[in-house]
Coordinates of C-alpha atoms and ligand atoms in Angstrom, one line a residue:
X14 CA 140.6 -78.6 178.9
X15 CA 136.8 -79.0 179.8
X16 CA 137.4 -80.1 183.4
X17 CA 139.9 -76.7 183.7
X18 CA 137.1 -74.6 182.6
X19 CA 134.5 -76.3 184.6
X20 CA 137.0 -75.5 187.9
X21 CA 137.7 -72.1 186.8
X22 CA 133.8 -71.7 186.5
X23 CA 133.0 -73.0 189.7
X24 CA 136.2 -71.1 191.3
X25 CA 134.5 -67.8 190.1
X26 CA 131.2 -69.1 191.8
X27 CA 133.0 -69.8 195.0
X28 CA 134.9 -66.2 195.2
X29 CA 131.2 -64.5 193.9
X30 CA 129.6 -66.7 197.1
X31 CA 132.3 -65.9 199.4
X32 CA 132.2 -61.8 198.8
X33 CA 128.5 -61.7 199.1
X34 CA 128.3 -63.6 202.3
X35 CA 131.4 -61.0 202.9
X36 CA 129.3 -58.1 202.1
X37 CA 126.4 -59.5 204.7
X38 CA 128.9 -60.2 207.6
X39 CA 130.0 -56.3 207.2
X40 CA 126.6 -54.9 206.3
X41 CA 126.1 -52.3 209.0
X42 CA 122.8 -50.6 209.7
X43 CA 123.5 -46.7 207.8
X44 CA 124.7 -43.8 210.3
X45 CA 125.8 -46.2 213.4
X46 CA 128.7 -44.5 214.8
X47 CA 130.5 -46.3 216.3
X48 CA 130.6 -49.6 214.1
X49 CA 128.5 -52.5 216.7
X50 CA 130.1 -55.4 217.4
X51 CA 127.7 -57.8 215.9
X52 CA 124.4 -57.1 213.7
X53 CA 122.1 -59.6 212.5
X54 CA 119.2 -58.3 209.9
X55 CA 115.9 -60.5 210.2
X56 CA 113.8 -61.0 207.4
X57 CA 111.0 -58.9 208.9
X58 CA 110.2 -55.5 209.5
X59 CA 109.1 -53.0 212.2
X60 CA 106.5 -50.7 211.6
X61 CA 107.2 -47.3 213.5
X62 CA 104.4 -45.4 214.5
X63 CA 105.0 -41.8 215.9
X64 CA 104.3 -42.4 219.3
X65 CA 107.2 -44.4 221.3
X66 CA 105.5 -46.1 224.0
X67 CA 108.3 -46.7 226.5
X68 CA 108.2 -49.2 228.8
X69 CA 110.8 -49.8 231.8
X70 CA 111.1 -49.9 235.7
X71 CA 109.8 -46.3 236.9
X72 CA 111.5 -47.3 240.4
X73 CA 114.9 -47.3 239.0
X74 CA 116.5 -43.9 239.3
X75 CA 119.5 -44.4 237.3
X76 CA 117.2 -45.4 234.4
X77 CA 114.6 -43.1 235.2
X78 CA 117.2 -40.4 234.3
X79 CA 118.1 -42.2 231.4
X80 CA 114.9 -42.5 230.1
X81 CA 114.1 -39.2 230.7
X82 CA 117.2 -37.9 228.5
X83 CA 116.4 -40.2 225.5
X84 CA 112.7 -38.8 225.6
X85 CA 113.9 -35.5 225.3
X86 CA 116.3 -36.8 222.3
X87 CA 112.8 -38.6 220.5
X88 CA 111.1 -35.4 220.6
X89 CA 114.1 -33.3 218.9
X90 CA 113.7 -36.4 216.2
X91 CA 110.0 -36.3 215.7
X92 CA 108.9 -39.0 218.0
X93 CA 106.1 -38.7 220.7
X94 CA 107.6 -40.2 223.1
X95 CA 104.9 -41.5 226.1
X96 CA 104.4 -43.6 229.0
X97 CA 101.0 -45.0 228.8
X98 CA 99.0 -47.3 227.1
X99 CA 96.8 -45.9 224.9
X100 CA 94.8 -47.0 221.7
X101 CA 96.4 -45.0 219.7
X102 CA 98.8 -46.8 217.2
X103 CA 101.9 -46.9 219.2
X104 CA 105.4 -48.5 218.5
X105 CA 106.9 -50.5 221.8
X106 CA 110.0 -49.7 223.0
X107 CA 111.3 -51.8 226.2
X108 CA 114.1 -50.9 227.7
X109 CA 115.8 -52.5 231.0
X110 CA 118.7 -53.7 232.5
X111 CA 119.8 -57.3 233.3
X112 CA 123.3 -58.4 234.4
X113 CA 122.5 -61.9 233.0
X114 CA 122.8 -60.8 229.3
X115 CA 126.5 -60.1 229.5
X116 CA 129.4 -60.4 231.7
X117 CA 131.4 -57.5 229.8
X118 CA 130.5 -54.4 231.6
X119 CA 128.8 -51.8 229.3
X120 CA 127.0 -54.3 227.2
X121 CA 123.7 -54.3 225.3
X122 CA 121.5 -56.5 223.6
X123 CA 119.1 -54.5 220.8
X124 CA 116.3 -56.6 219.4
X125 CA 113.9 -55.1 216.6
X126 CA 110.8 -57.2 215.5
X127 CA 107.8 -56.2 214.4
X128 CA 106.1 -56.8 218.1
X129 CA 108.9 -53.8 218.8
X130 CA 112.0 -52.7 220.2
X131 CA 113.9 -54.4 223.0
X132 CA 116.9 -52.3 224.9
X133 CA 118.7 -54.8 227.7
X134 CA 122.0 -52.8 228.6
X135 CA 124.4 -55.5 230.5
X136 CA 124.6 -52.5 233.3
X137 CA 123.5 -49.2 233.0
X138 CA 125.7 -47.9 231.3
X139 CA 125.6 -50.7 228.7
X140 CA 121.5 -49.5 227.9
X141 CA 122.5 -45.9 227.7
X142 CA 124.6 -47.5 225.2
X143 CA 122.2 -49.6 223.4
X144 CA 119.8 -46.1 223.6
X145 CA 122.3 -44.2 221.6
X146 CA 122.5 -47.3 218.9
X147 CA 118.6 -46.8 218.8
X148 CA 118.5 -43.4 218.6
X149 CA 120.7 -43.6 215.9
X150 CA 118.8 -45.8 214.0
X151 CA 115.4 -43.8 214.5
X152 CA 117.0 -40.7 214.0
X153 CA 118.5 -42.7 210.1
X154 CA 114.9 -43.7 209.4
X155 CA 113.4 -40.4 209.8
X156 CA 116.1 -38.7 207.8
X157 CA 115.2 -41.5 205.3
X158 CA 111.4 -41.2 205.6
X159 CA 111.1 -44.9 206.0
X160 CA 108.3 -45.8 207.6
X161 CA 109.6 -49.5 208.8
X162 CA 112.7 -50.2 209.8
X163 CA 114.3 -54.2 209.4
X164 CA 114.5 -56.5 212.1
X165 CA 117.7 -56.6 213.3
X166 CA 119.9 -58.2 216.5
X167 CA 122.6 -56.4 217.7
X168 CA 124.7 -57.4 220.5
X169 CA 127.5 -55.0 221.5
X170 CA 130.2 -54.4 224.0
X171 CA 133.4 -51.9 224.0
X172 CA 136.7 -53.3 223.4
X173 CA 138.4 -50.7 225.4
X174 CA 137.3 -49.5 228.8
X175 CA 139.0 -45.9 228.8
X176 CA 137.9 -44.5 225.6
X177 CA 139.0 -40.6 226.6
X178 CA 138.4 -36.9 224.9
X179 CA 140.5 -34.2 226.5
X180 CA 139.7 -31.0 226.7
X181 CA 142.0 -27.9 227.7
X182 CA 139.9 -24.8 229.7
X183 CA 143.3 -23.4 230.3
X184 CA 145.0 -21.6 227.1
X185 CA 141.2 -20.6 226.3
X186 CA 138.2 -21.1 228.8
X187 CA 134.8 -22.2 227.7
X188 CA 131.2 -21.9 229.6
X189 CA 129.9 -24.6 231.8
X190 CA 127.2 -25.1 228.9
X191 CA 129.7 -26.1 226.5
X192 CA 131.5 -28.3 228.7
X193 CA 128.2 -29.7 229.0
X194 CA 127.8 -30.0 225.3
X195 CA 131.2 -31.8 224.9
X196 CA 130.1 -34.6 227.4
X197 CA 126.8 -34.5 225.5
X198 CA 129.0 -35.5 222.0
X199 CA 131.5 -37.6 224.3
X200 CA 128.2 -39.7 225.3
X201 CA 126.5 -39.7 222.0
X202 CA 129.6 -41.4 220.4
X203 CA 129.5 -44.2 223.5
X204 CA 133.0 -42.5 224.4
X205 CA 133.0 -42.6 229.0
X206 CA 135.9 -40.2 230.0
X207 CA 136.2 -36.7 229.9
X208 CA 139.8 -35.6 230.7
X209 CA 139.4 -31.9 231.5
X210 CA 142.8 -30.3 231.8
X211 CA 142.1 -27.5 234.4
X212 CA 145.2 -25.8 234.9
X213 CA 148.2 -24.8 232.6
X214 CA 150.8 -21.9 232.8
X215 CA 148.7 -19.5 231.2
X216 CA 145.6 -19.8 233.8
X217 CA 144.3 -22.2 237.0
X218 CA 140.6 -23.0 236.4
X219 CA 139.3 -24.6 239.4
X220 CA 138.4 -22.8 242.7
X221 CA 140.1 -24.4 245.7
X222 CA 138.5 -22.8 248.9
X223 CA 142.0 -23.2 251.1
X224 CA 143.7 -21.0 248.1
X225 CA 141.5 -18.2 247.2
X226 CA 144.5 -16.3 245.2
X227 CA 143.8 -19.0 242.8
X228 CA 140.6 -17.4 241.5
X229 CA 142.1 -13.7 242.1
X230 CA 145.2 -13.8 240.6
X231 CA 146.4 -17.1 239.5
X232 CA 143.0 -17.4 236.7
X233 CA 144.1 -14.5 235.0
X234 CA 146.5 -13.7 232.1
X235 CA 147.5 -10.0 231.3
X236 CA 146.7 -10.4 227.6
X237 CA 147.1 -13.4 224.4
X238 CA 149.4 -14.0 221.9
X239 CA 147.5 -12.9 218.7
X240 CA 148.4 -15.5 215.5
X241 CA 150.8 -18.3 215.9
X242 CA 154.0 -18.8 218.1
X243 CA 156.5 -18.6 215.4
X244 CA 155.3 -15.4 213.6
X245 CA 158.0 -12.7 213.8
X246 CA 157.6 -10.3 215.3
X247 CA 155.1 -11.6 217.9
X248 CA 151.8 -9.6 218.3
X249 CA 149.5 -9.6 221.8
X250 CA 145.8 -8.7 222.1
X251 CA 146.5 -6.4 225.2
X252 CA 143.3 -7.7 227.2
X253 CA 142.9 -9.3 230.6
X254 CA 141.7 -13.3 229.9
X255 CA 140.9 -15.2 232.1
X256 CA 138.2 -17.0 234.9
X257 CA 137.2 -19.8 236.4
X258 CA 134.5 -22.3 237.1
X259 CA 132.1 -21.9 240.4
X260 CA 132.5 -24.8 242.8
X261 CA 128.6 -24.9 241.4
X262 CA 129.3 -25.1 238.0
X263 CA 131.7 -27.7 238.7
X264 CA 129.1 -30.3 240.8
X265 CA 126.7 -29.7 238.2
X266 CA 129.0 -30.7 235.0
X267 CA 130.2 -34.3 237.1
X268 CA 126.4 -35.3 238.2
X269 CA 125.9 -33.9 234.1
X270 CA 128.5 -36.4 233.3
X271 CA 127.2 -39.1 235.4
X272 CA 124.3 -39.3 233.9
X273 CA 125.4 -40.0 230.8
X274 CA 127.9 -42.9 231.7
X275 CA 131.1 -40.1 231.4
X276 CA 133.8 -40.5 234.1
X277 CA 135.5 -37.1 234.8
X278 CA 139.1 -36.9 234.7
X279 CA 140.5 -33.5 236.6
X280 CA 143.9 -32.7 235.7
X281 CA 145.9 -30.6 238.0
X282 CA 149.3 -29.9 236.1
X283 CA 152.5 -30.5 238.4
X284 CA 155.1 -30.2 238.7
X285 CA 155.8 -28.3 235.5
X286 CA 153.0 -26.1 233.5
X287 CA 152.7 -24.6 236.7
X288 CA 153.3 -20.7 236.0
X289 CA 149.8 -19.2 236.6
X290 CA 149.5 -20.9 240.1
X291 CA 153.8 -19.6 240.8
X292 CA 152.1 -16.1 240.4
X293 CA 149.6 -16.4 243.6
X294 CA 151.9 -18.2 245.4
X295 CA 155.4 -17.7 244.5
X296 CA 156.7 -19.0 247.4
X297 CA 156.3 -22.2 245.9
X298 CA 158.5 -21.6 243.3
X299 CA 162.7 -22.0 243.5
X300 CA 163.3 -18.0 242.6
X301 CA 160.2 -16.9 245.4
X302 CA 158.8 -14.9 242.1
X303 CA 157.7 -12.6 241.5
X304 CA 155.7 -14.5 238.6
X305 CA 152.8 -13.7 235.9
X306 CA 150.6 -16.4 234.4
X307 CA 152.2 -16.9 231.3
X308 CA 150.7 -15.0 228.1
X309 CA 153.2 -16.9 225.5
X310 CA 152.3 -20.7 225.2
X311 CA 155.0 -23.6 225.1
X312 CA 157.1 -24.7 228.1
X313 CA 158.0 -22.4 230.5
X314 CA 160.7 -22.9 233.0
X315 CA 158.7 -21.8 236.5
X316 CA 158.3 -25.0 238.2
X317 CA 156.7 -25.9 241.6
X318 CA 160.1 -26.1 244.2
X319 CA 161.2 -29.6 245.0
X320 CA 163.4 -29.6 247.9
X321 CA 160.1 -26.8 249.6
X322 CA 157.9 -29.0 252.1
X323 CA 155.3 -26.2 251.3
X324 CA 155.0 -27.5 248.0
X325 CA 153.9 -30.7 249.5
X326 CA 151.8 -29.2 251.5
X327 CA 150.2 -27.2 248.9
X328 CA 149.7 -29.8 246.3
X329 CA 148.1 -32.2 249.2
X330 CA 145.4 -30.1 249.8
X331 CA 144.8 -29.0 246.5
X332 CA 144.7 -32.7 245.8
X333 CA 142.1 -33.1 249.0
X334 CA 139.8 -30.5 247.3
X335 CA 139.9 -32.0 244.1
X336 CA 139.4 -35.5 245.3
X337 CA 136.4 -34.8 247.4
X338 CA 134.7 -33.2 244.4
X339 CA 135.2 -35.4 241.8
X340 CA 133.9 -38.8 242.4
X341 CA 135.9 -40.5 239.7
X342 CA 138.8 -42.9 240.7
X343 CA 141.9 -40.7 238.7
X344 CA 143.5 -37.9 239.3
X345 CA 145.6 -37.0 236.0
X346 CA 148.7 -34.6 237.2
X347 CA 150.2 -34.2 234.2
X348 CA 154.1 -34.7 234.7
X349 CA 154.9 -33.8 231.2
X350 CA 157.4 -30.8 229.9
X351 CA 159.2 -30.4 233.0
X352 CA 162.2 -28.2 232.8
X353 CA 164.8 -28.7 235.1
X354 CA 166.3 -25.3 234.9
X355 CA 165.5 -23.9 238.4
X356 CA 165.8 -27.1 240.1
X357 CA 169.4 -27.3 239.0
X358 CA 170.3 -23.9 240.2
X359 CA 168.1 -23.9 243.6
X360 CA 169.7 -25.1 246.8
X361 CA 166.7 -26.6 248.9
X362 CA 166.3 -28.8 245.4
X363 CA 169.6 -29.8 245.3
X364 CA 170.0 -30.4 249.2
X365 CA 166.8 -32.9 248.4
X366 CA 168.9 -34.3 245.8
X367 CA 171.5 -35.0 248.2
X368 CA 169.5 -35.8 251.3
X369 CA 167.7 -38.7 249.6
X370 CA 170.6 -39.7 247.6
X371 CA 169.1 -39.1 244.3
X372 CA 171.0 -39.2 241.0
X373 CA 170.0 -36.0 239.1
X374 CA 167.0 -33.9 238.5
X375 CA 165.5 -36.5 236.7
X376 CA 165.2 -38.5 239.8
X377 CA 163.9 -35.5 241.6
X378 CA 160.8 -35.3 239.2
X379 CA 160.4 -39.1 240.0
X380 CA 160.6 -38.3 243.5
X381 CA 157.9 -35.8 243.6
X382 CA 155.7 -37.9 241.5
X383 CA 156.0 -40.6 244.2
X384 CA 155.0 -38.2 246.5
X385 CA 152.1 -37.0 245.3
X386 CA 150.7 -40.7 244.2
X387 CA 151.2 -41.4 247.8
X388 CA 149.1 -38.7 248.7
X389 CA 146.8 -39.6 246.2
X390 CA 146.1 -43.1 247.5
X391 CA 145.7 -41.3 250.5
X392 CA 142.3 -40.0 249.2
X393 CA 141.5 -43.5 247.3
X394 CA 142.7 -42.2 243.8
X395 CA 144.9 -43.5 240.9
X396 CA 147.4 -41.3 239.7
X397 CA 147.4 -40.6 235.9
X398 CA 150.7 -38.8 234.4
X399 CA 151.8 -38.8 230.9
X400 CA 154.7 -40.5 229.4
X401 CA 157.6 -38.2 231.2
X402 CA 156.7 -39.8 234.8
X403 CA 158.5 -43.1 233.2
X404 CA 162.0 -40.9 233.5
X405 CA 164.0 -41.4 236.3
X406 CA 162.0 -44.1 237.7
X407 CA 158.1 -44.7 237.3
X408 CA 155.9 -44.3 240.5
X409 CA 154.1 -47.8 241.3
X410 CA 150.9 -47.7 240.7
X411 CA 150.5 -45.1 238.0
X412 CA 148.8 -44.9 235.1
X413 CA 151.0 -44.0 231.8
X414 CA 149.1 -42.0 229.7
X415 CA 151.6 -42.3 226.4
X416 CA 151.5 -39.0 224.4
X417 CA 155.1 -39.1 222.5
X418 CA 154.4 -41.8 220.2
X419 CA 153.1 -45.5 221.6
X420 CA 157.0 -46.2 223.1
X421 CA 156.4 -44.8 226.8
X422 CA 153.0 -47.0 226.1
X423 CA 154.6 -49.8 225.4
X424 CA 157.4 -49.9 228.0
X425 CA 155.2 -49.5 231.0
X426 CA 152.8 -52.1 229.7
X427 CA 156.0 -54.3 229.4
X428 CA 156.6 -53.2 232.8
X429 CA 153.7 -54.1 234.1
X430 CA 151.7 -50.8 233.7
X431 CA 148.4 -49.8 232.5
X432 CA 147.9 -47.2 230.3
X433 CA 146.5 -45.2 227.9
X434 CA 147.6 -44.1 224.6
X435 CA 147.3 -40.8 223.0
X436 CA 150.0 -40.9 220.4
X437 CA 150.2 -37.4 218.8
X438 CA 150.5 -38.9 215.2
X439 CA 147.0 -39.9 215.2
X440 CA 144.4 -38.2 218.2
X441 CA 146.2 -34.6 218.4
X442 CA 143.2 -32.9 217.0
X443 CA 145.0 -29.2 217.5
X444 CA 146.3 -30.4 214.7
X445 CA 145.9 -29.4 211.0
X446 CA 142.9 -31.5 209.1
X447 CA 144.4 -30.8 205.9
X448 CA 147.4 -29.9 204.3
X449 CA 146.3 -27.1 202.9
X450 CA 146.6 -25.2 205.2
X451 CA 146.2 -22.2 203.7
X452 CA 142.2 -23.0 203.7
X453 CA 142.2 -24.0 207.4
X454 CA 141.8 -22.2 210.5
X455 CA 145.0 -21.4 212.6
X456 CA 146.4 -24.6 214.3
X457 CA 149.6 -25.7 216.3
X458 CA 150.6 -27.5 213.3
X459 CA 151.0 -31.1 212.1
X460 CA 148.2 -33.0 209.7
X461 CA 146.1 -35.1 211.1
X462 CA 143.3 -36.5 208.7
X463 CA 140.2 -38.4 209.7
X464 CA 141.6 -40.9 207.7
X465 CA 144.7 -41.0 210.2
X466 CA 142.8 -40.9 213.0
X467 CA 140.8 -44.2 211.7
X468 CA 143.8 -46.1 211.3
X469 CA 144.5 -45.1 215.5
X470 CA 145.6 -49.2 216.8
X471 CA 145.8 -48.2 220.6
X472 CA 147.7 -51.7 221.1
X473 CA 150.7 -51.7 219.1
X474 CA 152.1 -55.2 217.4
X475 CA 155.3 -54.8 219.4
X476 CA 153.9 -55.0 223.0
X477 CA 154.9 -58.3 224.4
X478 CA 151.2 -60.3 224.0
X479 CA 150.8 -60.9 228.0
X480 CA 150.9 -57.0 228.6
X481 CA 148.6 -56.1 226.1
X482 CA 145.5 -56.1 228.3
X483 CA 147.2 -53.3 230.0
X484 CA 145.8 -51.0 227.8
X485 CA 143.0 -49.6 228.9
X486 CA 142.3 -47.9 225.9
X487 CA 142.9 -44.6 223.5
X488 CA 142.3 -41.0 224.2
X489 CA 142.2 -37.7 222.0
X490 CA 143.4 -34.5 222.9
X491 CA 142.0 -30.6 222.0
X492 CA 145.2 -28.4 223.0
X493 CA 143.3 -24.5 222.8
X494 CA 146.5 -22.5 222.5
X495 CA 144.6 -21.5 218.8
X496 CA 141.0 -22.2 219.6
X497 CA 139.8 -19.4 221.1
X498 CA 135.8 -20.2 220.4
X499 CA 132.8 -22.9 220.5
X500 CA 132.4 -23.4 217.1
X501 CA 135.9 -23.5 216.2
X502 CA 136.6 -26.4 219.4
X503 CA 133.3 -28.5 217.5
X504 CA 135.4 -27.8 214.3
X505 CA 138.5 -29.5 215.2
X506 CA 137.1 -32.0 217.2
X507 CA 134.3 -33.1 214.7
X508 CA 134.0 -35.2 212.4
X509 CA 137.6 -36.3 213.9
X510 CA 135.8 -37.9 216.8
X511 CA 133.5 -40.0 215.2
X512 CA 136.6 -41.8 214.4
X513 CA 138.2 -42.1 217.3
X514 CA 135.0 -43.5 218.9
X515 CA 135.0 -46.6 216.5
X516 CA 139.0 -47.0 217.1
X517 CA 138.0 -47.5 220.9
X518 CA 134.6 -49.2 220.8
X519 CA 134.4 -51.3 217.8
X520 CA 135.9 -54.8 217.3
X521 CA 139.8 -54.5 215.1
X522 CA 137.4 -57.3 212.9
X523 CA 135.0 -54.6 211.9
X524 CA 137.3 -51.6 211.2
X525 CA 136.4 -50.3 207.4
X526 CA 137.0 -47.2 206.5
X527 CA 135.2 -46.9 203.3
X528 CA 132.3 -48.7 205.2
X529 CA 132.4 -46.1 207.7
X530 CA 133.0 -43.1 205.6
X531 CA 129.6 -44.3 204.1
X532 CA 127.9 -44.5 207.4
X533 CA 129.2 -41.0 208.3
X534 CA 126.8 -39.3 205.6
X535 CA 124.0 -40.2 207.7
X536 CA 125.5 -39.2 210.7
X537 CA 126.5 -36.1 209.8
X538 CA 122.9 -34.7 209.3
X539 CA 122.4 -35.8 213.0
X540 CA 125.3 -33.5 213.7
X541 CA 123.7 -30.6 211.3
X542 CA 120.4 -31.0 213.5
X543 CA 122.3 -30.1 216.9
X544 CA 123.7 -27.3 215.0
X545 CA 126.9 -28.9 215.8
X546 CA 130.2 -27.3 213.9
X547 CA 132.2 -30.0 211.7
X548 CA 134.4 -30.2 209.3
X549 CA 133.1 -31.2 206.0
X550 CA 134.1 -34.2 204.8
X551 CA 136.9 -33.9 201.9
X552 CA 135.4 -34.3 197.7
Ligands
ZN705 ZN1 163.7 -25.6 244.2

């Protein structure tokens, strides 16, 4: 009996042991969003004086720029942020880059001691990154009124590559400033692409100088539905909406975006979603029009004409436009909710059908995909569709950006395909935050808690495990059939997004969401200071 108490005792010592050296391995620094991959506290501390004394390489541009944004972010804090060496009691903050620190791209290396703070980003990207952990970290302390903060190591890398937010100007249009402000909370949350969905049935967004009826007819909508889709009977606002950015406003927002590590994504819908640019050019379409940019949303059956060599032609030097502006290497064009309606009826689509001995329609939307990635490649870019360019045969070097669920995700990964997923079930943020929906603002539907949007595992278990580096990573999506405003955009997208970010940066190991629930207080009041809309978090 005394030997089985004895092992019971020392049992209870062993699982006591083992959950506090648990609760050190998880302990995470309070309002780091997104989760790092490895922290180390040091039994020191870091006294912070007021003024920052930064220290880096003046004759590196890319970080001069960076530098200069992360002063302006120390100043909104309460920091005094300088460049010289003074007398003055100062706290030292180094930051530089060194490719020797990390072969992962986007890596950093954050050291606080009491000597001071060390930023060495892997690239640059990787110390913008390890800025925004600092930042972070000040911004806590200050909240916190501590005037030290511990010594810590933290060494951190992404595990995804494409870690996407989405953003549709079409249904409703927002200023360049608030496109702006997006990439700003893209950024902040160490997300790097912006998808910006630029044309839809109900407007065209982008000026393309070869197609001027684009801005003068094809960016404008007669009036909106008022309320939701379903009510009976269905109610319109009666006023002209519409616009369009300035070729400007558009060079401005990418070197914006640049600066900040985000990679733009255009999207240019084809060959479906294409109503508002059927009404400048109708010729494009299978009925020659006439046509009006859509004022009802859902799918519409106006399609760009297959079996019309103008189509082509059209799309191609959209295509060239859109290339030579946006630096990036993808092109996103859509593909999705194609009906095959007019192409069924229309003779030059079914002569094509015949002429290249297709099968059916749905080889015809195959075919014009092809077509356009070829043209794509022509001007050095990938070609990003979502799920629907898998039917009917997928084009060869696309990108499958899987929207319907994970299954169009995991069969072109098993096919030898990268992609991205976006599964509605867990990163549609149109969609209700609560089920009460009574006590929420107008959405398409659904529910879609934070707490569902945690639990968002880009790489499925049933992806064959060769393939699974295919996927470059997750993506969220703000449809704006119902969100007409700013502030109600930041509400459905925040605190939803702090979520996603830790789904696509942080390590599977470190996922907690009672951990970061907890860290989300803190972060929160950061949100609160840039007047940012959220949602609040449930009781
Ligand atoms: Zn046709």
């Amino acid at each position: 009996m005394g030997s089985k108490k004895y092992t019971t005792i020392i049992s209870i010592l062993f699982i006591i042991l083992l959950m506090s050296t648990n609760k050190q391995k998880n302990e995470i620094f309070p309002g780091l969003v997104p989760a790092p991959a490895y922290i180390e506290f040091v039994d020191s501390k870091l006294q912070i004086e007021e003024t920052i004394r930064m220290d880096y390489n003046p004759k590196d541009k890319n970080l001069k720029n960076m530098i200069r944004l992360a002063k302006s972010e120390l100043s909104d804090i309460g920091y005094k942020p300088s460049d010289s060496n003074s007398n003055q009691e100062q706290t030292r903050l180094s930051i530089r880059v060194d490719q020797n620190i990390s072969k992962t791209p986007e890596s950093y290396r954050l050291k606080i001691d009491p000597q001071g703070i060390e930023i060495t980003g892997s690239d640059h990207a990787g110390t913008f990154y390890g800025i925004q952990t600092l930042l972070q970290i000040l911004e806590t302390s200050k909240i916190e009124n501590a005037p030290t903060v511990k010594s810590m190591i933290i060494e951190d890398s992404p595990r995804f590559k494409w870690r996407g937010m989405m953003l549709d100007v079409a249904r409703h249009m927002f200023p360049a400033d608030f496109i702006k402000r997006y990439i700003d909370i893209i950024a902040a949350h160490k997300m790097n692409v912006f998808h910006w969905h630029l044309t839809e049935d109900q407007g065209w967004r982008m000026p393309i100088e070869k197609y001027p009826k684009l801005e003068s007819i094809a960016a404008w909508r007669k009036e909106t539905l008022i309320g939701h889709y379903t009510d009976k009977p269905r109610k319109f606002d009666g006023k002209p909406y519409g616009g369009f950015y300035t070729r400007e406003e558009i060079t401005d927002i990418i070197a914006y975006a640049k600066e900040r590590s985000v990679t733009i994504v255009p999207e240019i819908e084809l060959p479906g979603h294409a109503t508002a640019a059927l009404s400048a050019y109708p010729e494009l379409s299978c009925t020659g029009g006439p046509h009006e940019a859509e004022t009802l949303w859902g799918v519409h059956k106006e399609v760009y004409c297959a079996g019309n060599e103008e189509t082509f032609v059209f799309l191609e030097n959209v295509l060239k436009e859109v290339s030579e502006i946006f630096p990036g290497p993808y092109i996103h064009i859509g593909g999705d909710e194609c009906p095959k309606t007019r192409w069924k009826e229309c003779q030059k689509c079914q002569k094509r059908i015949a002429d290249v001995g297709l099968k059916d329609e749905h080889e015809l939307q195959s075919y014009f995909i092809k077509r356009i990635e070829k043209i794509l490649e022509k001007f050095g870019k990938r070609l990003v569709g979502w799920d629907e360019i898998l039917e009917g045969g997928l084009a060869p070097n696309a990108i499958v950006h899987s929207w319907r669920g994970m299954d169009g995700g995991i069969e072109a990964a098993n096919a030898g395909h990268e992609v991205i997923m976006s599964p509605t079930t867990h990163v549609y943020f149109d969609y209700y935050q609560s089920k009460d929906k009574d006590n929420e603002p107008l959405a398409i539907g659904g529910h879609l808690p934070l707490s569902k949007v945690y639990k968002f595992e880009p790489v499925p278990d049933n992806i064959d495990s060769d393939k699974r580096h295919l996927i470059l990573g997750g993506q969220a999506n703000l449809w704006t059939e119902y969100i007409p405003t700013i502030e109600k955009a930041e509400y459905m997208l925040l605190p939803r997004m702090c979520a996603l970010a830790e789904a696509v940066w942080s390590p599977r190991s470190k996922k907690d969401y009672n951990g970061f629930i907890k860290r989300l207080g803190d972060h929160l009041k950061r949100l609160d200071r840039k007047h940012l809309n959220y949602r609040k978090l449930d009781k």
